[in-house]
XYZ file of C-alpha atoms in Angstrom:
706
model
C -0.027 0.288 0.206
C 2.765 2.395 0.588
C 4.309 1.619 -2.412
C 1.278 2.377 -4.123
C 0.745 5.443 -2.740
C 4.386 6.867 -3.294
C 3.958 5.741 -7.318
C 0.471 8.038 -7.340
C 2.311 10.257 -5.777
C 5.194 11.010 -7.712
C 2.894 10.406 -11.202
C 0.823 13.275 -9.733
C 4.250 15.600 -9.340
C 5.241 14.734 -12.770
C 2.067 15.002 -14.042
C 0.879 18.443 -11.781
C 3.787 20.097 -10.594
C 5.300 22.992 -12.426
C 8.485 25.806 -11.227
C 6.422 29.417 -11.043
C 7.232 31.653 -13.366
C 9.324 29.709 -16.128
C 8.504 30.229 -19.595
C 9.187 26.681 -20.369
C 6.862 25.245 -18.324
C 9.410 22.807 -16.791
C 8.707 20.484 -13.731
C 10.176 21.100 -10.370
C 11.824 17.377 -9.263
C 10.091 14.937 -7.069
C 10.925 14.638 -3.415
C 10.413 10.471 -4.002
C 13.529 8.784 -4.824
C 12.954 7.710 -9.286
C 15.226 4.518 -8.810
C 11.970 3.365 -6.103
C 9.022 5.008 -8.277
C 10.378 3.104 -11.095
C 11.464 -0.388 -9.792
C 10.132 -2.256 -12.280
C 9.135 -1.100 -15.895
C 5.335 -1.456 -15.856
C 5.606 1.233 -12.880
C 7.282 3.216 -15.365
C 4.961 2.963 -18.137
C 2.069 3.986 -16.177
C 3.750 7.354 -15.602
C 4.974 7.521 -19.071
C 1.179 7.066 -20.069
C 0.994 10.581 -18.292
C 2.843 11.862 -21.354
C 0.338 10.253 -23.936
C -2.526 11.584 -22.504
C -1.159 15.048 -22.456
C -0.754 14.351 -26.025
C -4.220 13.441 -26.972
C -5.302 17.039 -27.119
C -1.957 18.729 -27.969
C -1.632 18.659 -30.947
C -5.429 19.522 -31.580
C -4.792 23.016 -30.917
C -3.431 24.535 -34.108
C -4.339 20.925 -35.910
C -7.789 22.616 -35.514
C -7.009 26.211 -36.403
C -4.646 26.118 -38.965
C -3.507 23.139 -39.821
C -6.411 20.689 -40.977
C -7.792 23.547 -43.046
C -4.515 25.802 -44.389
C -3.777 24.551 -47.612
C -4.615 24.483 -51.284
C -6.502 20.890 -50.590
C -7.895 22.267 -47.235
C -10.217 25.016 -45.610
C -12.450 25.811 -43.157
C -16.124 26.281 -43.895
C -17.389 29.352 -42.340
C -16.914 33.162 -43.287
C -13.516 34.423 -42.989
C -14.499 36.926 -40.476
C -16.477 34.509 -37.920
C -13.721 33.437 -36.192
C -10.015 34.945 -35.278
C -8.568 31.082 -35.881
C -8.630 32.525 -39.694
C -5.804 35.132 -38.890
C -3.345 32.395 -38.719
C -4.925 30.194 -40.975
C -4.644 32.331 -43.743
C -0.643 34.020 -43.150
C -1.740 36.884 -41.296
C -3.327 39.683 -43.229
C -3.610 41.368 -40.101
C -2.313 41.905 -36.329
C -3.014 39.058 -34.032
C -3.707 38.128 -30.731
C -0.165 36.901 -29.319
C -2.141 35.059 -26.388
C -3.884 33.088 -28.120
C -4.828 30.337 -26.238
C -4.510 27.680 -28.047
C -0.769 28.857 -29.423
C -0.260 29.402 -26.025
C -1.324 25.526 -25.217
C 1.017 24.203 -27.806
C 4.015 25.931 -27.147
C 3.126 25.045 -22.798
C 1.740 21.710 -23.222
C 4.607 20.663 -25.566
C 7.151 21.494 -23.072
C 5.525 19.971 -20.063
C 5.767 16.700 -22.770
C 9.598 17.659 -23.252
C 11.063 18.383 -19.273
C 9.112 15.389 -18.569
C 10.574 12.922 -20.913
C 13.893 14.433 -19.853
C 12.871 12.921 -16.264
C 12.009 10.300 -17.713
C 15.346 9.532 -19.270
C 17.737 10.434 -16.818
C 15.842 8.176 -14.622
C 15.889 5.227 -16.626
C 19.732 5.691 -18.053
C 20.867 4.909 -14.499
C 19.445 1.511 -14.399
C 21.866 -1.529 -14.375
C 19.182 -3.003 -16.638
C 19.213 -0.215 -19.390
C 22.850 -0.059 -19.214
C 23.798 -3.730 -19.940
C 21.101 -3.762 -22.322
C 23.304 -0.985 -24.004
C 26.288 -2.633 -23.600
C 24.642 -5.916 -25.548
C 22.676 -4.059 -27.882
C 19.482 -5.909 -27.217
C 16.492 -4.671 -26.327
C 14.816 -4.785 -22.662
C 11.969 -3.357 -21.416
C 13.776 -0.308 -19.971
C 15.527 0.428 -23.483
C 12.181 0.479 -24.767
C 11.218 2.653 -22.593
C 13.584 5.043 -22.684
C 12.960 5.085 -26.843
C 9.418 5.957 -25.923
C 10.016 9.287 -23.957
C 12.561 10.210 -26.789
C 9.852 10.100 -29.281
C 8.028 12.314 -26.849
C 10.211 14.709 -26.789
C 11.539 14.830 -30.380
C 8.024 14.452 -31.680
C 7.346 17.468 -29.770
C 10.187 19.873 -30.826
C 9.339 18.627 -34.261
C 5.557 20.267 -34.221
C 7.494 23.331 -32.197
C 9.352 24.250 -34.667
C 6.889 23.907 -37.380
C 4.862 26.313 -35.727
C 6.994 28.517 -33.813
C 10.579 28.396 -36.121
C 13.707 28.124 -33.704
C 12.939 27.266 -30.160
C 14.630 26.436 -27.109
C 15.885 23.521 -26.559
C 17.198 21.376 -24.003
C 18.516 17.417 -23.210
C 18.419 17.383 -19.694
C 16.230 17.722 -16.189
C 15.105 21.016 -15.223
C 14.969 20.930 -11.693
C 15.041 24.781 -11.175
C 13.940 27.819 -12.462
C 17.937 28.983 -12.549
C 18.825 26.298 -14.992
C 16.673 28.414 -17.997
C 17.571 31.522 -17.142
C 20.117 32.219 -20.293
C 18.639 29.296 -22.015
C 17.384 31.015 -25.256
C 16.351 30.168 -28.879
C 18.294 27.010 -30.708
C 19.513 26.930 -34.261
C 16.495 24.615 -35.524
C 18.615 22.625 -37.278
C 20.762 21.476 -34.362
C 17.356 20.434 -32.671
C 17.272 18.259 -36.157
C 20.608 16.912 -35.302
C 20.153 16.087 -32.134
C 17.060 14.292 -31.909
C 18.428 12.535 -35.085
C 20.913 11.262 -33.375
C 19.408 10.257 -29.791
C 16.939 8.580 -32.532
C 19.653 6.356 -34.223
C 20.196 5.194 -31.247
C 17.667 4.420 -29.617
C 15.457 3.087 -32.055
C 17.285 0.065 -32.523
C 16.597 -0.732 -28.441
C 13.009 -0.546 -28.931
C 10.345 -3.324 -29.831
C 8.620 -2.789 -33.259
C 4.415 -3.307 -33.947
C 3.928 -6.497 -32.990
C 6.444 -7.293 -30.657
C 5.929 -7.657 -26.533
C 2.046 -6.526 -27.383
C 3.159 -3.652 -29.040
C 0.433 -1.660 -30.672
C -0.216 1.146 -32.545
C -1.274 3.181 -29.999
C 1.958 3.299 -28.273
C 5.671 4.212 -29.735
C 7.415 1.553 -31.007
C 10.650 1.353 -32.765
C 8.908 1.582 -36.435
C 8.077 4.706 -34.869
C 11.047 5.850 -33.967
C 13.350 4.672 -37.501
C 9.921 6.782 -39.063
C 10.407 9.800 -36.987
C 14.267 9.789 -37.502
C 13.650 10.230 -41.001
C 10.944 12.537 -40.908
C 13.528 14.623 -39.255
C 15.859 14.686 -41.262
C 13.226 15.359 -44.201
C 11.649 18.669 -42.059
C 15.184 19.530 -42.160
C 15.984 19.250 -45.449
C 12.836 21.714 -46.526
C 12.643 25.054 -47.283
C 11.214 26.720 -43.825
C 10.432 30.655 -42.772
C 13.653 31.888 -41.406
C 14.163 35.306 -39.468
C 17.416 37.695 -41.034
C 17.234 39.131 -37.529
C 18.667 35.870 -35.783
C 22.293 34.109 -35.698
C 22.202 31.214 -37.704
C 26.478 30.325 -36.846
C 27.262 30.234 -40.488
C 24.425 27.623 -41.843
C 24.600 28.782 -45.199
C 21.063 28.993 -47.929
C 19.553 28.438 -50.346
C 16.966 31.004 -50.680
C 13.173 30.906 -52.086
C 12.094 34.654 -53.411
C 13.042 38.193 -51.299
C 13.270 38.976 -48.084
C 10.759 40.699 -46.177
C 12.091 43.773 -44.601
C 9.264 44.443 -43.254
C 8.936 41.404 -40.802
C 12.613 40.301 -41.330
C 12.497 37.385 -42.683
C 13.221 34.515 -45.724
C 11.861 31.490 -46.873
C 14.981 29.434 -47.145
C 16.324 25.520 -47.219
C 19.513 24.400 -45.358
C 22.133 24.747 -48.126
C 23.111 21.062 -46.803
C 19.521 19.532 -47.667
C 20.670 16.388 -49.624
C 22.645 15.209 -46.816
C 19.283 15.681 -44.729
C 17.575 13.951 -47.057
C 19.828 10.782 -47.798
C 19.489 10.614 -44.200
C 15.853 10.482 -44.426
C 15.730 8.203 -47.486
C 18.011 5.815 -45.187
C 15.707 5.353 -42.307
C 12.450 5.407 -44.298
C 13.885 2.562 -45.785
C 15.029 1.195 -41.782
C 10.937 1.868 -40.786
C 9.866 -0.498 -43.712
C 12.625 -2.986 -42.518
C 11.273 -2.785 -39.103
C 7.195 -2.238 -39.326
C 6.732 -5.684 -37.153
C 3.101 -6.235 -37.751
C 2.263 -3.272 -39.863
C 1.888 -3.147 -43.317
C 0.262 -1.321 -45.908
C -3.591 -2.507 -46.866
C -3.117 -3.229 -50.529
C -6.146 -5.421 -51.270
C -10.020 -5.550 -49.158
C -11.074 -8.324 -46.932
C -14.397 -7.329 -46.492
C -15.779 -9.680 -49.208
C -16.657 -9.405 -53.272
C -19.170 -6.753 -52.861
C -16.259 -4.371 -51.189
C -12.981 -3.264 -53.777
C -11.249 -0.617 -51.490
C -8.528 -0.896 -49.775
C -8.120 2.927 -49.336
C -11.128 3.210 -47.614
C -10.322 0.111 -45.637
C -7.887 1.501 -43.784
C -10.644 4.380 -42.119
C -12.921 1.842 -41.542
C -10.899 -0.105 -39.365
C -10.785 3.053 -37.016
C -14.481 2.949 -37.503
C -14.867 -0.034 -36.129
C -12.664 0.895 -33.159
C -9.767 -1.072 -34.038
C -6.374 -0.435 -34.773
C -5.520 -0.133 -38.486
C -3.048 -2.598 -39.536
C -1.256 0.492 -41.439
C -0.532 2.757 -38.754
C 2.368 3.063 -37.782
C 1.616 5.642 -34.543
C -2.457 6.059 -33.451
C -3.967 8.362 -30.663
C -5.857 6.575 -28.983
C -9.341 7.248 -27.541
C -11.974 5.816 -25.980
C -15.751 5.909 -25.888
C -17.097 8.717 -23.908
C -13.704 10.497 -24.160
C -13.510 14.314 -25.386
C -12.344 13.506 -28.638
C -12.546 14.782 -32.567
C -12.965 12.046 -34.751
C -15.212 12.147 -37.036
C -16.951 15.405 -35.240
C -14.352 17.810 -36.530
C -12.590 16.227 -39.632
C -15.337 13.888 -40.742
C -19.001 13.832 -42.403
C -21.202 16.462 -40.847
C -24.188 15.880 -39.099
C -26.756 18.485 -38.159
C -28.002 16.383 -35.553
C -28.734 17.600 -32.164
C -25.768 17.438 -29.612
C -26.880 13.495 -28.002
C -29.420 11.380 -28.858
C -29.341 11.988 -32.330
C -28.662 9.716 -35.817
C -26.065 10.753 -35.680
C -25.172 13.388 -33.281
C -24.203 16.853 -34.181
C -20.584 16.805 -36.039
C -19.766 20.504 -37.064
C -16.750 19.692 -39.786
C -14.362 21.702 -39.813
C -11.817 20.712 -41.749
C -12.940 20.990 -45.313
C -12.105 19.640 -49.080
C -11.604 22.358 -51.770
C -13.555 21.918 -54.882
C -11.139 22.564 -57.461
C -8.773 19.564 -55.872
C -11.894 16.929 -55.790
C -13.531 17.376 -59.389
C -9.756 18.341 -61.323
C -7.120 16.678 -59.571
C -8.668 13.185 -58.618
C -8.826 11.052 -62.003
C -12.734 9.623 -62.041
C -11.318 6.097 -61.864
C -9.455 6.674 -58.605
C -11.528 4.924 -55.686
C -9.598 8.017 -53.739
C -11.960 10.546 -54.550
C -15.348 9.424 -53.133
C -13.614 8.575 -50.131
C -11.898 11.572 -49.688
C -14.624 13.893 -50.107
C -18.236 13.740 -48.651
C -20.778 15.000 -51.335
C -23.924 14.512 -48.304
C -23.527 14.686 -44.947
C -25.852 13.055 -42.139
C -29.428 15.161 -41.463
C -29.207 14.162 -37.950
C -32.172 12.448 -38.533
C -31.176 9.154 -40.265
C -30.791 10.871 -43.476
C -28.550 12.227 -46.130
C -28.808 16.021 -46.505
C -26.722 17.910 -49.994
C -23.852 19.404 -49.197
C -23.848 23.532 -49.042
C -21.104 25.765 -50.356
C -23.118 28.259 -48.348
C -20.687 29.317 -45.743
C -21.525 28.086 -42.026
C -21.007 24.596 -41.047
C -22.312 21.284 -40.156
C -24.339 20.363 -44.232
C -22.842 24.459 -45.214
C -19.472 25.213 -46.141
C -18.595 22.610 -49.067
C -16.954 19.570 -48.769
C -16.122 17.783 -46.162
C -13.826 14.670 -45.394
C -15.461 11.210 -45.738
C -12.831 9.639 -44.257
C -14.731 9.623 -41.579
C -18.450 9.251 -40.542
C -20.001 8.044 -37.916
C -22.637 6.247 -39.706
C -20.163 4.018 -40.977
C -19.274 3.198 -37.352
C -19.703 -0.829 -36.082
C -21.371 0.489 -33.910
C -22.771 4.348 -34.020
C -22.965 6.025 -30.769
C -26.029 8.062 -30.164
C -25.163 9.361 -26.496
C -23.259 12.597 -27.551
C -21.237 14.418 -30.108
C -17.261 14.418 -29.788
C -16.963 10.632 -27.903
C -17.156 8.412 -30.508
C -13.677 6.579 -29.522
C -12.464 6.608 -33.362
C -8.373 7.181 -32.977
C -6.466 9.691 -34.518
C -4.413 8.180 -36.886
C -1.027 10.266 -37.187
C 0.671 8.099 -39.157
C 0.242 5.697 -41.665
C 1.965 3.614 -44.419
C 0.680 5.788 -47.434
C 2.397 8.625 -46.124
C 5.374 6.454 -45.216
C 6.122 5.259 -48.900
C 5.352 8.725 -50.265
C 7.699 10.375 -48.617
C 10.517 7.726 -48.951
C 9.488 8.067 -52.684
C 9.967 11.535 -52.464
C 13.501 11.734 -50.803
C 14.656 8.633 -52.975
C 13.451 11.306 -56.174
C 15.347 13.907 -54.135
C 18.716 12.102 -54.004
C 19.054 10.658 -57.396
C 17.644 7.304 -57.123
C 14.428 7.014 -58.975
C 14.677 3.442 -59.238
C 13.300 3.345 -55.410
C 10.847 6.176 -55.653
C 8.866 5.118 -58.256
C 8.622 1.823 -56.738
C 7.190 3.200 -53.658
C 4.986 5.479 -55.585
C 3.484 2.912 -57.659
C 3.278 0.819 -54.925
C 1.105 3.505 -52.814
C -0.885 4.485 -56.400
C -1.783 1.072 -57.096
C -4.634 0.605 -54.238
C -6.317 3.355 -55.812
C -7.214 1.953 -59.457
C -8.555 -1.510 -60.301
C -6.731 -4.138 -62.378
C -7.743 -3.119 -65.626
C -6.362 0.631 -65.109
C -3.131 -0.803 -63.614
C -0.979 -0.743 -66.825
C -1.839 3.249 -67.992
C -3.508 4.838 -64.086
C -0.593 3.265 -62.647
C 2.868 1.926 -64.638
C 2.334 3.981 -67.550
C 1.751 7.070 -65.632
C 4.341 6.802 -62.911
C 7.323 5.484 -65.974
C 6.590 8.428 -67.691
C 7.792 10.683 -64.870
C 11.648 11.762 -64.254
C 13.608 14.747 -62.695
C 11.548 17.839 -60.951
C 8.582 16.306 -62.930
C 8.818 13.018 -60.850
C 9.521 15.537 -57.618
C 6.205 16.781 -58.325
C 4.244 13.997 -59.552
C 5.052 12.507 -55.674
C 4.214 15.532 -54.638
C 0.888 15.553 -56.078
C 0.338 11.481 -55.038
C 0.680 13.168 -51.644
C -2.312 15.321 -51.983
C -4.727 13.062 -53.472
C -3.696 10.107 -50.574
C -3.566 12.549 -47.374
C -6.137 14.858 -48.354
C -8.324 16.079 -45.281
C -5.642 14.685 -42.849
C -3.840 17.728 -42.777
C -0.700 17.153 -43.947
C -0.617 19.102 -47.239
C 0.314 22.643 -45.424
C 3.392 21.348 -44.110
C 4.336 19.567 -46.554
C 4.140 22.169 -49.542
C 5.753 24.610 -46.927
C 8.805 22.188 -46.680
C 8.730 21.443 -50.791
C 8.997 25.289 -51.430
C 5.876 24.566 -53.313
C 3.487 26.554 -51.063
C 3.312 30.152 -52.291
C 2.626 28.691 -56.054
C -0.224 26.477 -55.047
C -2.206 29.742 -53.215
C -2.067 31.720 -56.348
C -2.411 28.515 -58.718
C -5.835 27.675 -56.248
C -6.618 31.095 -56.754
C -6.803 31.785 -60.173
C -8.278 27.983 -60.313
C -11.247 28.775 -58.298
C -11.654 31.792 -60.348
C -11.715 30.311 -63.302
C -14.237 27.568 -62.750
C -16.477 30.238 -60.581
C -16.533 32.170 -63.949
C -17.125 29.065 -66.079
C -20.204 28.402 -63.677
C -21.588 32.249 -63.690
C -21.304 32.726 -67.420
C -22.250 29.153 -68.986
C -23.794 26.700 -65.974
C -21.204 24.580 -65.570
C -17.666 24.083 -65.525
C -14.918 21.988 -67.623
C -11.833 20.506 -66.053
C -9.094 18.573 -67.496
C -9.951 15.728 -66.406
C -13.259 15.912 -68.362
C -15.219 16.321 -64.952
C -17.529 19.272 -64.903
C -19.266 20.860 -62.168
C -23.001 22.412 -62.627
C -24.119 25.242 -61.073
C -27.511 22.824 -59.786
C -27.651 19.638 -60.048
C -30.990 16.878 -60.114
C -31.710 15.226 -56.930
C -34.521 13.563 -55.111
C -35.250 11.936 -51.645
C -35.698 8.388 -52.116
C -35.572 5.087 -49.911
C -32.973 2.785 -50.768
C -34.960 -0.118 -51.195
C -37.349 1.243 -53.376
C -34.637 1.722 -55.552
C -33.354 -2.151 -55.228
C -34.440 -4.289 -52.708
C -30.499 -5.859 -52.459
C -29.060 -2.707 -52.225
C -26.843 -1.754 -49.027
C -24.829 1.534 -49.433
C -22.627 0.497 -46.261
C -21.954 -2.855 -47.341
C -21.706 -1.951 -50.773
C -19.009 -0.501 -52.995
C -20.010 1.645 -56.260
C -18.983 -0.697 -59.604
C -16.548 0.637 -61.680
C -17.797 2.344 -64.909
C -21.625 1.868 -63.662
C -23.419 3.701 -66.276
C -25.679 6.573 -65.765
C -28.777 4.399 -67.098
C -28.487 2.042 -64.550
C -31.144 2.686 -62.190
C -29.116 2.220 -58.807
C -26.605 4.952 -60.370
C -28.217 7.918 -58.211
C -27.626 6.304 -54.857
C -24.386 4.796 -55.829
C -22.484 7.470 -56.968
C -20.848 9.543 -55.278
C -19.826 6.126 -53.260
C -19.380 5.624 -49.711
C -22.632 7.661 -48.751
C -25.822 6.676 -46.849
C -27.076 6.299 -43.169
C -26.485 3.874 -40.880
C -28.348 -0.155 -41.097
C -28.806 -0.063 -37.321
C -31.072 3.073 -37.241
C -34.043 0.752 -38.857
C -36.055 0.558 -35.940
C -35.318 4.606 -34.997
C -36.368 5.664 -38.286
C -39.373 3.567 -38.631
C -40.606 6.222 -35.511
C -40.329 9.173 -38.454
C -42.667 10.862 -40.773
C -42.992 8.897 -44.021
C -41.256 11.807 -45.685
C -38.263 11.297 -43.391
C -38.385 7.762 -44.512
C -37.197 9.298 -47.411
C -33.448 9.432 -46.090
C -31.468 8.712 -49.338
C -30.711 11.129 -52.038
C -30.705 9.936 -55.633
C -28.865 12.296 -58.032
C -27.967 13.435 -61.690
C -25.659 15.696 -62.599
C -23.091 15.739 -59.962
C -19.919 15.131 -62.431
C -21.550 16.256 -65.896
C -24.017 18.801 -66.809
C -27.592 18.374 -67.554
C -28.878 21.386 -69.400
C -32.839 21.249 -67.571
C -33.956 22.259 -70.699
C -32.830 19.494 -72.670
C -34.577 15.756 -73.578
C -32.756 14.088 -70.262
C -33.274 16.657 -68.149
C -37.334 17.104 -68.780
C -37.091 14.159 -68.196
C -35.442 13.633 -64.848
C -37.720 16.796 -63.782
C -41.153 14.361 -64.851
C -39.486 11.452 -63.088
C -39.457 13.734 -59.515
C -36.788 14.957 -58.948
C -35.585 18.680 -58.532
C -32.714 20.668 -59.523
C -30.750 21.764 -56.159
C -28.455 24.023 -55.611
C -25.077 22.716 -56.437
C -22.214 24.942 -57.858
C -24.399 28.260 -57.867
C -23.352 28.859 -54.516
C -19.853 28.479 -55.434
C -20.637 32.171 -57.619
C -22.483 33.434 -54.670
C -19.887 33.068 -52.613
C -17.475 33.879 -54.698
C -15.154 35.975 -52.351
C -14.679 33.654 -49.545
C -13.509 30.941 -52.480
C -11.011 33.053 -53.730
C -10.171 36.047 -52.584
C -10.375 35.103 -48.768
C -8.134 32.196 -49.157
C -5.218 33.143 -47.902
C -5.957 36.841 -47.319
C -2.438 37.642 -45.870
C -1.072 36.007 -49.155
C -2.766 38.510 -52.002
C -2.370 38.668 -54.925
C 0.780 39.331 -56.793
C 2.509 37.902 -53.954
C 4.090 34.900 -55.356
C 5.309 36.646 -58.571
C 7.229 39.181 -56.434
C 8.767 36.301 -54.012
C 7.076 37.208 -51.290
C 7.749 34.655 -48.609
C 5.210 33.154 -46.601
C 4.338 34.319 -43.213
C 3.102 31.196 -41.506
C 5.025 31.163 -38.214
C 2.966 31.467 -35.068
C 4.090 34.250 -32.273
C 4.869 33.961 -28.969
C 2.854 34.795 -26.262
C 3.607 37.279 -23.960
C 4.018 35.902 -20.791
C 6.879 33.514 -22.689
C 8.303 36.506 -23.705
C 8.113 38.512 -20.619
C 9.601 35.617 -18.417
C 12.305 34.902 -20.828
C 14.790 37.257 -18.807
C 15.145 38.310 -22.730
C 16.460 35.572 -23.728
C 13.336 35.061 -26.538
C 12.451 38.233 -28.517
C 9.146 37.826 -30.685
C 9.699 37.857 -34.551
C 8.249 37.237 -37.586
C 6.891 40.938 -37.417
C 4.673 40.168 -34.744
C 3.218 42.097 -31.921
C 5.056 42.507 -28.505
C 2.191 42.298 -26.284
């Protein structure tokens, strides 16, 4: 009993105690003997689990505000003027409150995890069992625990750099504020170097996925190899750097011009190829140390399914860990979580006891990206974007580009949908229990392809490019859409092709913004996106439709009607049925099967029977989503005679065109790309952080001082 008391006491000290007036939120030392507290690996794991608990909510802060909604593929649903979070998302068109809560929490909690990780690592280093494992080179529980703590530290430094640029760096326990009195910024390249070196030593002494019961909800050796590669990948990329800062002799390759207004430049380390070679080496090491993880290349759910890409997300919706995951933030039912509430198919339901409950839909999908970038045969398109939302009354509702939330605000992500869950929750919103899949193999393999191409190894690049792209197309399309498509690329065209494939593979998952920043293409894509949206809207405004480069069309109005799915075809079940490839528009099932991956849960039949006959017509049949149909044509008149009605579609883009063009990236207006203006994406430091740093930290990038 006494031992348990001290264990809990120490865990509470590690979790809750902070030194007063410390700008890094470092932790006070425990008054309990660390060697006693960490007497067994199980005890140490319990304390370490507290870091995972903090991480579950930490990265959602700015991911929600900026990352998941700030690219040429993803945007926020509400008008620009509706919320202050649009200021950093839009690259700071106006001054921003430096004491924004989500930014402060990211900084404070990031350093809280770093500080605790350092304390744990120092305690473990003193263990004879740990030292023996280092000598023998054979992993044990202590080396694995050490590696987990290091992964926490390195992951948070990676995160802090992506948001704040150069940040303070330390790798030792902080036991008093005196240790931070002279601690200032560290050049980010040195942070990358330090964490890469530490991970190279730790990764071989950790358990890979599947070993010793290791799942993707805990950092593994598989993840540590990936993190080593990804830190090098980031270090090789373009980033915003201050010009009023001493980079200690490091030289850079620069894109565009320096900004004299906010003293910054957009550059990459001149040694970027060396970092990229390390990235390639350790991405390959990741694939050699996957343990039980694998890329899902076949759909195991039966002949009615044929979409291995969607299968990955269905694992998560079934509250199972995906075999494609290297790391998932683990959530449980009734725990506050944002999947699918914020990054899934929206629902107009109430906050509780609805079918499904409210889903806001923070992350929205750019219409030009969905209509133009995906080939119509690409199985990822309808999984990436939902064209209908949930009513909240076990039915479908057409999405709208009128700005707002739920069904309004444009297309949302279709990768997460409570209707598709094995056991859809109706008790309350934000309590689904769906994990946040933070690293999966589709991304890892494409990152490897990019690193290989950037270092001249096009054979490796094309191998993994094809491996990921292959599962997005049927066997009939492999020769043209995969092999010929990839083989035709080389040099810069190959790099651009892999970047585009990442866009197609990861849409709605919040990866695009940081990737394009690193690739040096962020400014170009902002201008291209705005120009493309204007062209599309102009076509809709002039002709009532617009034709994309892939032959797909978007129309101002489409034809819709409410139906009962069993009235269309008694054998249909949208929850367990993949739309057949090449389904003809003349097929009677086409209107309810295209676009795919929509519908409502089969488990709500009893509830549906209690609704009015009108609400029981709970599915939407459509024509014209991808092909213009003139309402005055024979085809259009026949559809109207058959009970279809004209529903606003692209016309809402026309009516809200400023929101979808000028207001996207308002802080990077037309002409910025052509003039070589660097993109200002770095977040400001908060006043408390600045004022308690003893002058060691100064505000940069033109942000306010208080």
